[in-house]
Coordinates of C-alpha atoms in Angstrom, one line a residue:
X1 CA 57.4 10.1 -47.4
X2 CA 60.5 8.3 -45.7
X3 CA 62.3 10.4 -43.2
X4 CA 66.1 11.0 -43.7
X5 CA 68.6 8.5 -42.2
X6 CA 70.1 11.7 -40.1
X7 CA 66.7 12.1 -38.1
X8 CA 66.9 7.9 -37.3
X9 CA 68.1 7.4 -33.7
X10 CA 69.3 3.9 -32.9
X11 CA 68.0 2.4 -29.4
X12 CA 71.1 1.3 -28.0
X13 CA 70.2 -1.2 -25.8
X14 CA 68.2 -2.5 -29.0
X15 CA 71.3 -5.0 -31.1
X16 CA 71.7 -8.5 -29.2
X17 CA 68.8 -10.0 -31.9
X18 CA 69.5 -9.3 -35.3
X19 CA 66.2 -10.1 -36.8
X20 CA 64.9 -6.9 -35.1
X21 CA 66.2 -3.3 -33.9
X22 CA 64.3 -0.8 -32.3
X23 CA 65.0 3.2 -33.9
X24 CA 63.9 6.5 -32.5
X25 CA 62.2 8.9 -35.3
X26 CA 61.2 12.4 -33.2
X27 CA 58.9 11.2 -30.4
X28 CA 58.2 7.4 -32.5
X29 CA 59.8 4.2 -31.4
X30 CA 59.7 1.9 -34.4
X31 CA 61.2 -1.6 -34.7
X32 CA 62.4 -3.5 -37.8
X33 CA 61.7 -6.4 -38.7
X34 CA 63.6 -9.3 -41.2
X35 CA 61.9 -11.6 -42.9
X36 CA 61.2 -14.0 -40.5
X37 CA 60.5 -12.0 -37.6
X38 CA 57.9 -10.3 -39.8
X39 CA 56.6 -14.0 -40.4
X40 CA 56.3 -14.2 -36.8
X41 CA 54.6 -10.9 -36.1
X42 CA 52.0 -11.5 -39.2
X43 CA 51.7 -15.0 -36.9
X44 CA 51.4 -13.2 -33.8
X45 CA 48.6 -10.9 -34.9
X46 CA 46.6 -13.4 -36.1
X47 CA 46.6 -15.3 -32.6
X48 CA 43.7 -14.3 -29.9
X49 CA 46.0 -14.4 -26.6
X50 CA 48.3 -11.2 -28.3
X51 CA 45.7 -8.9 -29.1
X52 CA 43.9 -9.8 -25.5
X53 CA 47.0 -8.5 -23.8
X54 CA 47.4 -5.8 -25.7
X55 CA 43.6 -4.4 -25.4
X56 CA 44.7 -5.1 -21.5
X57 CA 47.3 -3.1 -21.6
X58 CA 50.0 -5.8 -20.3
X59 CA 51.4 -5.8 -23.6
X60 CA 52.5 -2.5 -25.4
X61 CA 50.5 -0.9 -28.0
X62 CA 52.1 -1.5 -31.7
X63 CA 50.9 -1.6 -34.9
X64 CA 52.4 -1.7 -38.7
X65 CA 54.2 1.1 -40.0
X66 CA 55.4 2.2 -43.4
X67 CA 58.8 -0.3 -43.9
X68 CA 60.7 3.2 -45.3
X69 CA 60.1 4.8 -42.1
X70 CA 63.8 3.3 -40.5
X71 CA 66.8 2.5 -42.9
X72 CA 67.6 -1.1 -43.5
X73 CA 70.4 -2.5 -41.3
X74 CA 73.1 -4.1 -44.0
X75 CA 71.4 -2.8 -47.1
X76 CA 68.9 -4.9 -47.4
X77 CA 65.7 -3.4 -46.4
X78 CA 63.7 -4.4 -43.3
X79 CA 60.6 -6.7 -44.5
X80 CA 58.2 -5.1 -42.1
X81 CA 58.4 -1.6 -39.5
X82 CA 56.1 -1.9 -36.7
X83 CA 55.4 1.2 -34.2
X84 CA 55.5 1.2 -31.0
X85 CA 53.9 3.4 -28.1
X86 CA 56.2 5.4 -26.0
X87 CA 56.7 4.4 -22.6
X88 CA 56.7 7.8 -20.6
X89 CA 60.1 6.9 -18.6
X90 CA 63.0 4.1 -19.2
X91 CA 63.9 2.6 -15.7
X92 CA 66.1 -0.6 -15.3
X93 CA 65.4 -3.6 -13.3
X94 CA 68.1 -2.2 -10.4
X95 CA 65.7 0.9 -9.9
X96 CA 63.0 -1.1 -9.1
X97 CA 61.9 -2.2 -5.6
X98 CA 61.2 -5.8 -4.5
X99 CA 57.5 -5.6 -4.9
X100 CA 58.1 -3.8 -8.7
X101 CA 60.1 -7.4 -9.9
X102 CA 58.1 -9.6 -8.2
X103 CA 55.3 -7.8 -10.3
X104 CA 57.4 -7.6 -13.5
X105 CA 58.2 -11.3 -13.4
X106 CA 54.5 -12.2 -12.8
X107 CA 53.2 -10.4 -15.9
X108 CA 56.2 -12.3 -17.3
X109 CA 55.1 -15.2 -16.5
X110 CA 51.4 -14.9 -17.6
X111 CA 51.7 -13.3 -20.9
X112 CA 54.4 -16.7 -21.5
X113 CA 52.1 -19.3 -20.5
X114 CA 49.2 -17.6 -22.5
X115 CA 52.0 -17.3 -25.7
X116 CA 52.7 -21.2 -24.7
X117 CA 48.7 -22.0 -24.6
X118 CA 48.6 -20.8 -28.7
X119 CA 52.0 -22.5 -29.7
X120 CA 53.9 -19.4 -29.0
X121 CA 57.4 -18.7 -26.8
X122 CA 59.2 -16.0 -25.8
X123 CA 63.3 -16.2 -26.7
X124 CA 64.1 -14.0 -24.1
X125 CA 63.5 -13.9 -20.0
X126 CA 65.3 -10.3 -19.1
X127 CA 63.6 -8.5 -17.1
X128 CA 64.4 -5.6 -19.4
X129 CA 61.9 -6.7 -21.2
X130 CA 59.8 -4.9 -18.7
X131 CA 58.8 -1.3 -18.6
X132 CA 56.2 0.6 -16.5
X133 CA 53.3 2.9 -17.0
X134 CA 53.5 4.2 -13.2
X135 CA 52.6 1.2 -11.0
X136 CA 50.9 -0.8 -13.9
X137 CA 54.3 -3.5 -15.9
X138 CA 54.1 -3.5 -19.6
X139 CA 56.1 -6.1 -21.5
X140 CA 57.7 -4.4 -24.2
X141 CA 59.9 -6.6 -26.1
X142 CA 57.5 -7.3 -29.4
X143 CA 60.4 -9.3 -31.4
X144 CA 60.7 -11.7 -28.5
X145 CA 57.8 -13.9 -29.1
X146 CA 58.3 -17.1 -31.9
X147 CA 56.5 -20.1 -32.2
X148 CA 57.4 -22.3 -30.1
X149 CA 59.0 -25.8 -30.9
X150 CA 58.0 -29.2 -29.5
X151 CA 60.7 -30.7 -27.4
X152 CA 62.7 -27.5 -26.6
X153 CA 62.9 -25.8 -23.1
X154 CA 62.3 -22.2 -22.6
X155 CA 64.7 -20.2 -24.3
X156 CA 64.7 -17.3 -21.7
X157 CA 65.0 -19.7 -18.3
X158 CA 68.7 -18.7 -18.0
X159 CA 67.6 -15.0 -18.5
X160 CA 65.1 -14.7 -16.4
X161 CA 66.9 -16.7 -13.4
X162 CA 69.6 -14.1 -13.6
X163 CA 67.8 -10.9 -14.4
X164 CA 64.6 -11.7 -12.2
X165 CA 64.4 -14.8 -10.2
X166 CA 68.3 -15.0 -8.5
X167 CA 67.6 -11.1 -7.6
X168 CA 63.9 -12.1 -5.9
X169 CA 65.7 -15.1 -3.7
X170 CA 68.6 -12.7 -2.8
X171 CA 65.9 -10.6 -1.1
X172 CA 63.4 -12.9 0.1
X173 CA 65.5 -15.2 1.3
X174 CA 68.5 -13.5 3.1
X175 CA 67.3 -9.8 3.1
X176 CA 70.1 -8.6 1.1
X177 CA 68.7 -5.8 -1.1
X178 CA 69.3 -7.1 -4.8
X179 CA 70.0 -3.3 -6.4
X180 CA 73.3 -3.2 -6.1
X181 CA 74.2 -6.9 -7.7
X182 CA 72.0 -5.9 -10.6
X183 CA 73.3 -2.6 -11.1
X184 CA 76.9 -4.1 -11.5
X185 CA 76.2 -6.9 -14.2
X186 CA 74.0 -6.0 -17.0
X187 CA 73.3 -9.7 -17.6
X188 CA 72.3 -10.0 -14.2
X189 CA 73.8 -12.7 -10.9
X190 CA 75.6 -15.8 -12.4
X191 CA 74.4 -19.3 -10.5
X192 CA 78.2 -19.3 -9.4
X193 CA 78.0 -16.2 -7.6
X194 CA 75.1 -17.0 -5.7
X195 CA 75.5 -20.5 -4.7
X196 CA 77.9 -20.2 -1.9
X197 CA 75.0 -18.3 -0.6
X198 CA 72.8 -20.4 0.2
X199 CA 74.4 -23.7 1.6
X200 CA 73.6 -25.7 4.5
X201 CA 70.4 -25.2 5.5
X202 CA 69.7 -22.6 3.0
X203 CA 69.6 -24.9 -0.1
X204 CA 66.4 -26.0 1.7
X205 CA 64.4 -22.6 0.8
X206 CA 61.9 -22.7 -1.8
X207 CA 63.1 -22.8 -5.4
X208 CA 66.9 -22.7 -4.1
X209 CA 67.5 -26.6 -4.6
X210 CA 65.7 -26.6 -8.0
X211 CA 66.8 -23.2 -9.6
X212 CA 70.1 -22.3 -8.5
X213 CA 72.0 -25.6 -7.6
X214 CA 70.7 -28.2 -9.9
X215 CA 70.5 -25.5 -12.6
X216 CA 74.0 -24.2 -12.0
X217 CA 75.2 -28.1 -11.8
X218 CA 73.7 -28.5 -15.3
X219 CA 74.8 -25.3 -16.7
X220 CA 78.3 -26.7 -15.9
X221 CA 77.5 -30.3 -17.4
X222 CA 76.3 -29.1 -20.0
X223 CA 79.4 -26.4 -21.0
X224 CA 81.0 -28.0 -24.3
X225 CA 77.6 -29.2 -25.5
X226 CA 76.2 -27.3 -28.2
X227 CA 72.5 -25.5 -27.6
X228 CA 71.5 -28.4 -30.4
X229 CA 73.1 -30.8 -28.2
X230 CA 71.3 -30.0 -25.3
X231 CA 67.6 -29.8 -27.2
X232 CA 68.2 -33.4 -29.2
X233 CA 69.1 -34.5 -25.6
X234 CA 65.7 -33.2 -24.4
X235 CA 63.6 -34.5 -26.8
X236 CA 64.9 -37.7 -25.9
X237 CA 64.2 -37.6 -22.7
X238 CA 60.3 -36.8 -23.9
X239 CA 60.0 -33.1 -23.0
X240 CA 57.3 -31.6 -24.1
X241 CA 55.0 -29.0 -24.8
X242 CA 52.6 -29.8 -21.8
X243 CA 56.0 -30.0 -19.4
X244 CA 57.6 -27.1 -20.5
X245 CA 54.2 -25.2 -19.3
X246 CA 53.7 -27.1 -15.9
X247 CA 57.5 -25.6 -15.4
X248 CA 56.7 -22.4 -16.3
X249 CA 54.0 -22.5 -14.0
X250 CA 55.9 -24.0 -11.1
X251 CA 58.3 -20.9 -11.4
X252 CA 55.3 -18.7 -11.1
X253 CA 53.9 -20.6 -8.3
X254 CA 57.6 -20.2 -6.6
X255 CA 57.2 -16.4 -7.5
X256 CA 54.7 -15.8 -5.7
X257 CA 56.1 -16.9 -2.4
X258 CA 58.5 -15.1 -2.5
X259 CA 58.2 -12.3 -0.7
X260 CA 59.7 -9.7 1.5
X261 CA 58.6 -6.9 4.2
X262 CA 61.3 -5.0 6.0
X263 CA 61.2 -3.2 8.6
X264 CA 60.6 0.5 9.0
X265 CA 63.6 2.7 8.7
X266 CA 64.4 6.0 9.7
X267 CA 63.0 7.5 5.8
X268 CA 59.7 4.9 6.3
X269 CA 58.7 7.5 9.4
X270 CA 60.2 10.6 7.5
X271 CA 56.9 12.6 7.6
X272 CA 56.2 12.3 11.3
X273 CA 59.7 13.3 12.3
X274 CA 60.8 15.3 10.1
X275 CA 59.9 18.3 11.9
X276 CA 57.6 20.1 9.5
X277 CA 54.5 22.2 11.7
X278 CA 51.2 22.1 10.5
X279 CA 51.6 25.6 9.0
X280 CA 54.5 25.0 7.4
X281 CA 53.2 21.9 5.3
X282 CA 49.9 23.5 4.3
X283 CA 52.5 26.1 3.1
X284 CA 55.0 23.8 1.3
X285 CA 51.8 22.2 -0.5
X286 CA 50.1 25.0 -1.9
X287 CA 53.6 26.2 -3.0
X288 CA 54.6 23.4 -4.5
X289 CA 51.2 23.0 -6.5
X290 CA 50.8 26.1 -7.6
X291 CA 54.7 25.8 -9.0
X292 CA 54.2 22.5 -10.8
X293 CA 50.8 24.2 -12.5
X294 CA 52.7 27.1 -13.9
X295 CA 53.2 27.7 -17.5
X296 CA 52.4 24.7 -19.8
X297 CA 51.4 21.6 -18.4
X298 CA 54.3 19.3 -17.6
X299 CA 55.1 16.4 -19.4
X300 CA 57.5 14.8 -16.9
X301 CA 58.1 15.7 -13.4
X302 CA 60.8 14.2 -11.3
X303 CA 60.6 13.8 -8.1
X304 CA 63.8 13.9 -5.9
X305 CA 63.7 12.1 -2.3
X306 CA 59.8 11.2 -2.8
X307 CA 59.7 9.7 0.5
X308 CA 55.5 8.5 1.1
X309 CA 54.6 10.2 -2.4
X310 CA 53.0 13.0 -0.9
X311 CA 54.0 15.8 -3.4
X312 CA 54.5 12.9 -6.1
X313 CA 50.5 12.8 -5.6
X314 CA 50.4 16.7 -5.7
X315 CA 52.2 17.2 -9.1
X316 CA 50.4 14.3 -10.8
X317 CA 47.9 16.5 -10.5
X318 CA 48.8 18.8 -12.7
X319 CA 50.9 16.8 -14.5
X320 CA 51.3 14.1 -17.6
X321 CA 53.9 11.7 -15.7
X322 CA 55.7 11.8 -12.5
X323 CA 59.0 10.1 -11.8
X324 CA 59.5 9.9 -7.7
X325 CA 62.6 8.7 -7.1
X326 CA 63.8 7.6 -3.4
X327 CA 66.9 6.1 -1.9
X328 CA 65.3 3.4 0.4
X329 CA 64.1 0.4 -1.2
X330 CA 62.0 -0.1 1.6
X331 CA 60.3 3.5 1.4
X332 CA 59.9 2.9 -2.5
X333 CA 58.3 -0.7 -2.3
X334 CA 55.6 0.5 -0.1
X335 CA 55.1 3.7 -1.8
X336 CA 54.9 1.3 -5.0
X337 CA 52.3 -1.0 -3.0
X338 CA 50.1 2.0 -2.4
X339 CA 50.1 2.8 -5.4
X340 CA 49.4 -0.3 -6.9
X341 CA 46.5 -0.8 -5.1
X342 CA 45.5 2.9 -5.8
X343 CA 45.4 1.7 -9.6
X344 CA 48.0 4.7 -10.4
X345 CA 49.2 4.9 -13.6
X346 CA 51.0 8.4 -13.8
X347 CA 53.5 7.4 -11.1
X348 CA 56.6 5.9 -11.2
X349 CA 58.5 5.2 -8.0
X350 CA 62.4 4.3 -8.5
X351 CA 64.9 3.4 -5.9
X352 CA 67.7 5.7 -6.6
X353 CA 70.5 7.1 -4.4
X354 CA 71.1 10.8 -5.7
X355 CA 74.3 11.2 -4.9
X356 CA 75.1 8.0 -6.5
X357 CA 72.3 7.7 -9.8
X358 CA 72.7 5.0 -11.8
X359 CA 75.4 5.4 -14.5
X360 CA 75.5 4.0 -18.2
X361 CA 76.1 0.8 -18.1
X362 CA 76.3 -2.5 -20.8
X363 CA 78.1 -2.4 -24.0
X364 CA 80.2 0.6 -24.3
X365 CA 78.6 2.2 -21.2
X366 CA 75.5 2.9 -23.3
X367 CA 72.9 0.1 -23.6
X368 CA 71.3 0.9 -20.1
X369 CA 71.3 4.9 -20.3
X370 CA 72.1 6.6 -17.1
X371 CA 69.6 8.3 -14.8
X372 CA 70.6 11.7 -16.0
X373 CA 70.6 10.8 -19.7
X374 CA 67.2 9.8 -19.4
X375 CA 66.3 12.6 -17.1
X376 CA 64.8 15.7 -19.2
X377 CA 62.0 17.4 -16.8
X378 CA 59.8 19.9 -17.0
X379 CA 59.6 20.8 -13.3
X380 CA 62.4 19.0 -10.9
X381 CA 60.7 19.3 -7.2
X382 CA 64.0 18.9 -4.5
X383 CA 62.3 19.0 -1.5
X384 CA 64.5 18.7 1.6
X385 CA 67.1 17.2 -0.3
X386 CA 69.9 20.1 -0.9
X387 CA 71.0 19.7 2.6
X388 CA 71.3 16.1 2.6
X389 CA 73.8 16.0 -0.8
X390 CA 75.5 19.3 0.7
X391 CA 75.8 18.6 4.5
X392 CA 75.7 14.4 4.6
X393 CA 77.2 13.9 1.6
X394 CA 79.8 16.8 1.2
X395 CA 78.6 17.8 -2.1
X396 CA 79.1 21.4 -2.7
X397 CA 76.7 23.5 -3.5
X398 CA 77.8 24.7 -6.6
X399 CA 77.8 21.1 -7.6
X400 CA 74.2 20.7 -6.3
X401 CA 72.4 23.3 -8.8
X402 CA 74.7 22.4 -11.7
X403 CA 73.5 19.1 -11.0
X404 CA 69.5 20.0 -10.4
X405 CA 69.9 21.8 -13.8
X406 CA 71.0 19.0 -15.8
X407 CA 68.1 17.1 -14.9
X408 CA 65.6 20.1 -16.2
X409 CA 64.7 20.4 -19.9
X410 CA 65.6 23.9 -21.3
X411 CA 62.8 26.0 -20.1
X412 CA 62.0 23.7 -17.5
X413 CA 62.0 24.9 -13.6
X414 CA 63.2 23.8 -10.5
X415 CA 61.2 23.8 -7.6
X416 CA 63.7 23.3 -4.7
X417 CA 64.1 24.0 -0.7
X418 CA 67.0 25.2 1.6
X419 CA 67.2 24.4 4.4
X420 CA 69.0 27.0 6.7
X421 CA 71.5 26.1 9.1
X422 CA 69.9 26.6 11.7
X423 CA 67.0 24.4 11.3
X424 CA 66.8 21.5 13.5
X425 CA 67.4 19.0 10.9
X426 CA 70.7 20.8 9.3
X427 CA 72.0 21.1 12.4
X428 CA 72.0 17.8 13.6
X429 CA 73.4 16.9 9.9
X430 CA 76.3 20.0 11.1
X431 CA 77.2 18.3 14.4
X432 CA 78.0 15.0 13.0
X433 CA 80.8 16.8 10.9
X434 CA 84.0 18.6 11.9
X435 CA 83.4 22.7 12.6
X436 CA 83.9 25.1 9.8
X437 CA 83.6 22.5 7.5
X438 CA 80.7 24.4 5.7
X439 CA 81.4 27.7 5.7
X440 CA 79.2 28.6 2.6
X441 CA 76.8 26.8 3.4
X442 CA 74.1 29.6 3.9
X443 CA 71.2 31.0 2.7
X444 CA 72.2 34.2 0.5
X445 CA 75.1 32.0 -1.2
X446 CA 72.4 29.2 -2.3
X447 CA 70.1 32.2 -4.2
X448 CA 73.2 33.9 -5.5
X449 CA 73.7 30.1 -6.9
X450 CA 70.6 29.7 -8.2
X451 CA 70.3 33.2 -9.4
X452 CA 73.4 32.6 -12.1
X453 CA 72.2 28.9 -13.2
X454 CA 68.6 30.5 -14.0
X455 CA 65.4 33.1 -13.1
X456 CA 63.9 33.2 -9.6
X457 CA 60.5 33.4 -10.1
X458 CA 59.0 32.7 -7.2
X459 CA 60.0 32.4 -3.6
X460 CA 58.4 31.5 -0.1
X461 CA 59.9 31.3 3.7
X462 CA 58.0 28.7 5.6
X463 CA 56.3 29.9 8.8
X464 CA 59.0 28.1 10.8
X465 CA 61.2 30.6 9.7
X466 CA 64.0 28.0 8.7
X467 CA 63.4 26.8 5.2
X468 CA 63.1 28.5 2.1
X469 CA 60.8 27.4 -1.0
X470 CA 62.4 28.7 -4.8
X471 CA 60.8 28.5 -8.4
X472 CA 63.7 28.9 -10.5
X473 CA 63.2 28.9 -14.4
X474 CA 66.8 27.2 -15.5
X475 CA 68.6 28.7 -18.0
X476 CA 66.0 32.1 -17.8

């Protein structure tokens, strides 16, 4: 039976290629298909590298589905509706740590030269095109692959230089954490802006030369001529199918050099000197699990200044899906190399400064969802973070639980510390800021807080004497 047009969703980032569109029906992602992407997918299920990476799991799960299931886009109906499984949380290519787009471009990478080694070609590079099921990448974008033509250069090379490669030598090479440039362009760093970066001596570092100025210099030769310009100009020259795979190669030779390992910060040593006792974290632990394991099982559980993981770990345990979300792109990359190598797949480690989430952003501020659109948990665990976003960053309290219940589902509960003033850590946050600037900062305001936003149901004072441990069911 088809479903009514009213209960279709649009994906939002999903309208830059019009011979496909991704829809939401309920808990379905679908994707339709005109009549020559259908060709292609027909084409692309009939090949033996696609259904390799899918049984692998590099390559999402899809399959046909009934063409009435999503409404056709101009009136004319969609040729074919394939389904898609759901990837368990959206993140962008700015949440990610070094490590996680290294990763993403590699799997990238492969799944193009195995599409190139059948006659196949991905149109697109983004890194978008890249989700995660915890630390495993999953390439997502079915309606990018085509068959590839003889003579023509990878479609997605400008793409994937912006959105993945650009980002990898801003980091590897000069230590400048890429987050931020990515965040502000949703099409990711131009050649122009990166350039006068890496002069001198610099053009010298490995892929700079090739990749940013010869590419930029040709990008600006190339300007009036038409894309069939360009491709006639190509063939020409005797490109070909065999060079257009030895480049793709070389870039993932190049990408995996590239590499970076900071140094420890002040978060990487958080556990040891972050004053907990032994009592108090055996405490905090069998709090926190016992709170996560409540009621029905989670489906989603964030994760608020995850630090190592540890209680990431805990509530995975009791838990579908775990977002842990962490300021430091340090702390997160190595926290997403242990993982990684633990083979964890219900773990997702972001780099994400709370008091500055990521906002909409794209066309019309809605094509890359914001953290707290996408945010909908079942259990939000703030652990040692209130006093951070009320004391370091002068966020009031008030504002604090408002914001903690935004990112709970209704129903959901919040499993959250406070941290009295008088605690070693809030007051050296206190003397760094003028006197009497917190006045309500205190212990009996917070639970009068959390008492109007929702139902206290459980509640624990660590041995030290100076923290407080709160289940709070919002909106109870």
């Amino acid at each position: 039976m088809a479903i009514s047009p009213t209960e279709v969703r649009p994906e939002p980032a999903s309208f830059r290629d019009p011979a496909n569109r991704v829809f939401h029906v309920g808990d379905e992602v679908l994707r339709g298909l005109d009549p020559q992407a259908a060709e292609h997918w027909r084409a692309l299920t009939g090949s033996t590298f696609f259904p390799a990476l899918v049984a692998a799991r590099k390559v999402c799960a899809t399959e046909d589905a009934p063409p009435t299931l999503v409404p056709a886009a101009t009136g004319t109906p969609w040729a074919a509706v394939l389904r898609h499984e759901r990837i368990p949380f959206v993140s962008h290519p700015y949440e990610w740590s070094f490590s996680m787009l290294r990763d993403a471009a590699l799997l990238h990478l492969e799944i193009l030269t195995a599409a190139l080694g059948e006659g196949f070609t991905t149109k697109d590079g983004s890194a978008y095109n890249l989700q995660w099921r915890g630390a495993q990448p999953v390439f997502i974008d079915i309606g990018s692959f085509e068959p590839v033509r003889d003579g023509e250069p990878w479609a997605g090379y400008r793409q994937f230089c912006q959105t993945v490669l650009y980002p990898l030598m801003l980091t590897a090479h000069l230590g400048v954490d890429f987050q931020p440039w990515l965040r502000a362009r949703v099409d990711g760093i131009e050649a122009d802006e990166l350039r006068p970066l890496f002069n001198g001596a610099r053009r010298l570092r490995p892929g700079v030369l090739t990749h940013l100025h010869l590419h930029g210099a040709m990008q600006q030769s190339n300007a009036a001529a038409s894309t069939t310009d360009v491709r006639d100009q190509l063939r020409a020259a005797g490109f070909s199918r065999e060079l257009l795979l030895a480049t793709v190669r070389g870039i993932e030779k190049l990408v995996r050099k590239l590499d970076r390992r900071p140094p420890e910060s002040h978060w990487s040593d958080y556990q040891r000197t972050c004053g907990y006792s032994a009592r108090d974290r055996v405490a905090k632990e069998q709090f926190v699990a016992v709170a996560v394991a409540a009621g029905t099982r989670p489906r989603l559980v964030l994760d608020l200044g995850a630090n190592d993981g540890r209680y990431s770990r805990l509530a995975a345990g009791h838990a579908d899906y775990v977002v842990a979300v962490e300021q430091d792109p340090a702390v997160v990359d190595e926290l997403y190399r242990q993982l990684r190598s633990e083979g964890q797949r219900r773990i997702l480690p972001l780099v994400l400064d709370l008091a500055d989430p990521s906002p909409g952003g794209g066309w019309r501020g809605v094509e890359r969802a914001g953290f707290a659109e996408r945010a909908s948990a079942d259990v939000v665990l703030a652990l040692a973070v209130v006093h951070h976003l009320a004391i370091g960053r002068n966020v009031p309290l008030p504002e604090v639980i408002d914001w903690l219940a935004g990112l709970t589902a209704p129903g959901g509960a919040v499993v959250v510390e406070f941290v009295h003033p008088e605690d070693p850590m809030a007051t050296r946050l206190l003397a760094n800021k003028p006197a009497g600037l917190f006045p309500d900062y205190r212990r009996d305001t917070f639970e009068t807080l959390l008492a109007a936003r929702g139902r206290i149901t459980d509640r624990l004072e660590l041995p030290s004497g100076t923290r407080t441990l709160y289940r709070t069911v919002m909106g109870g």
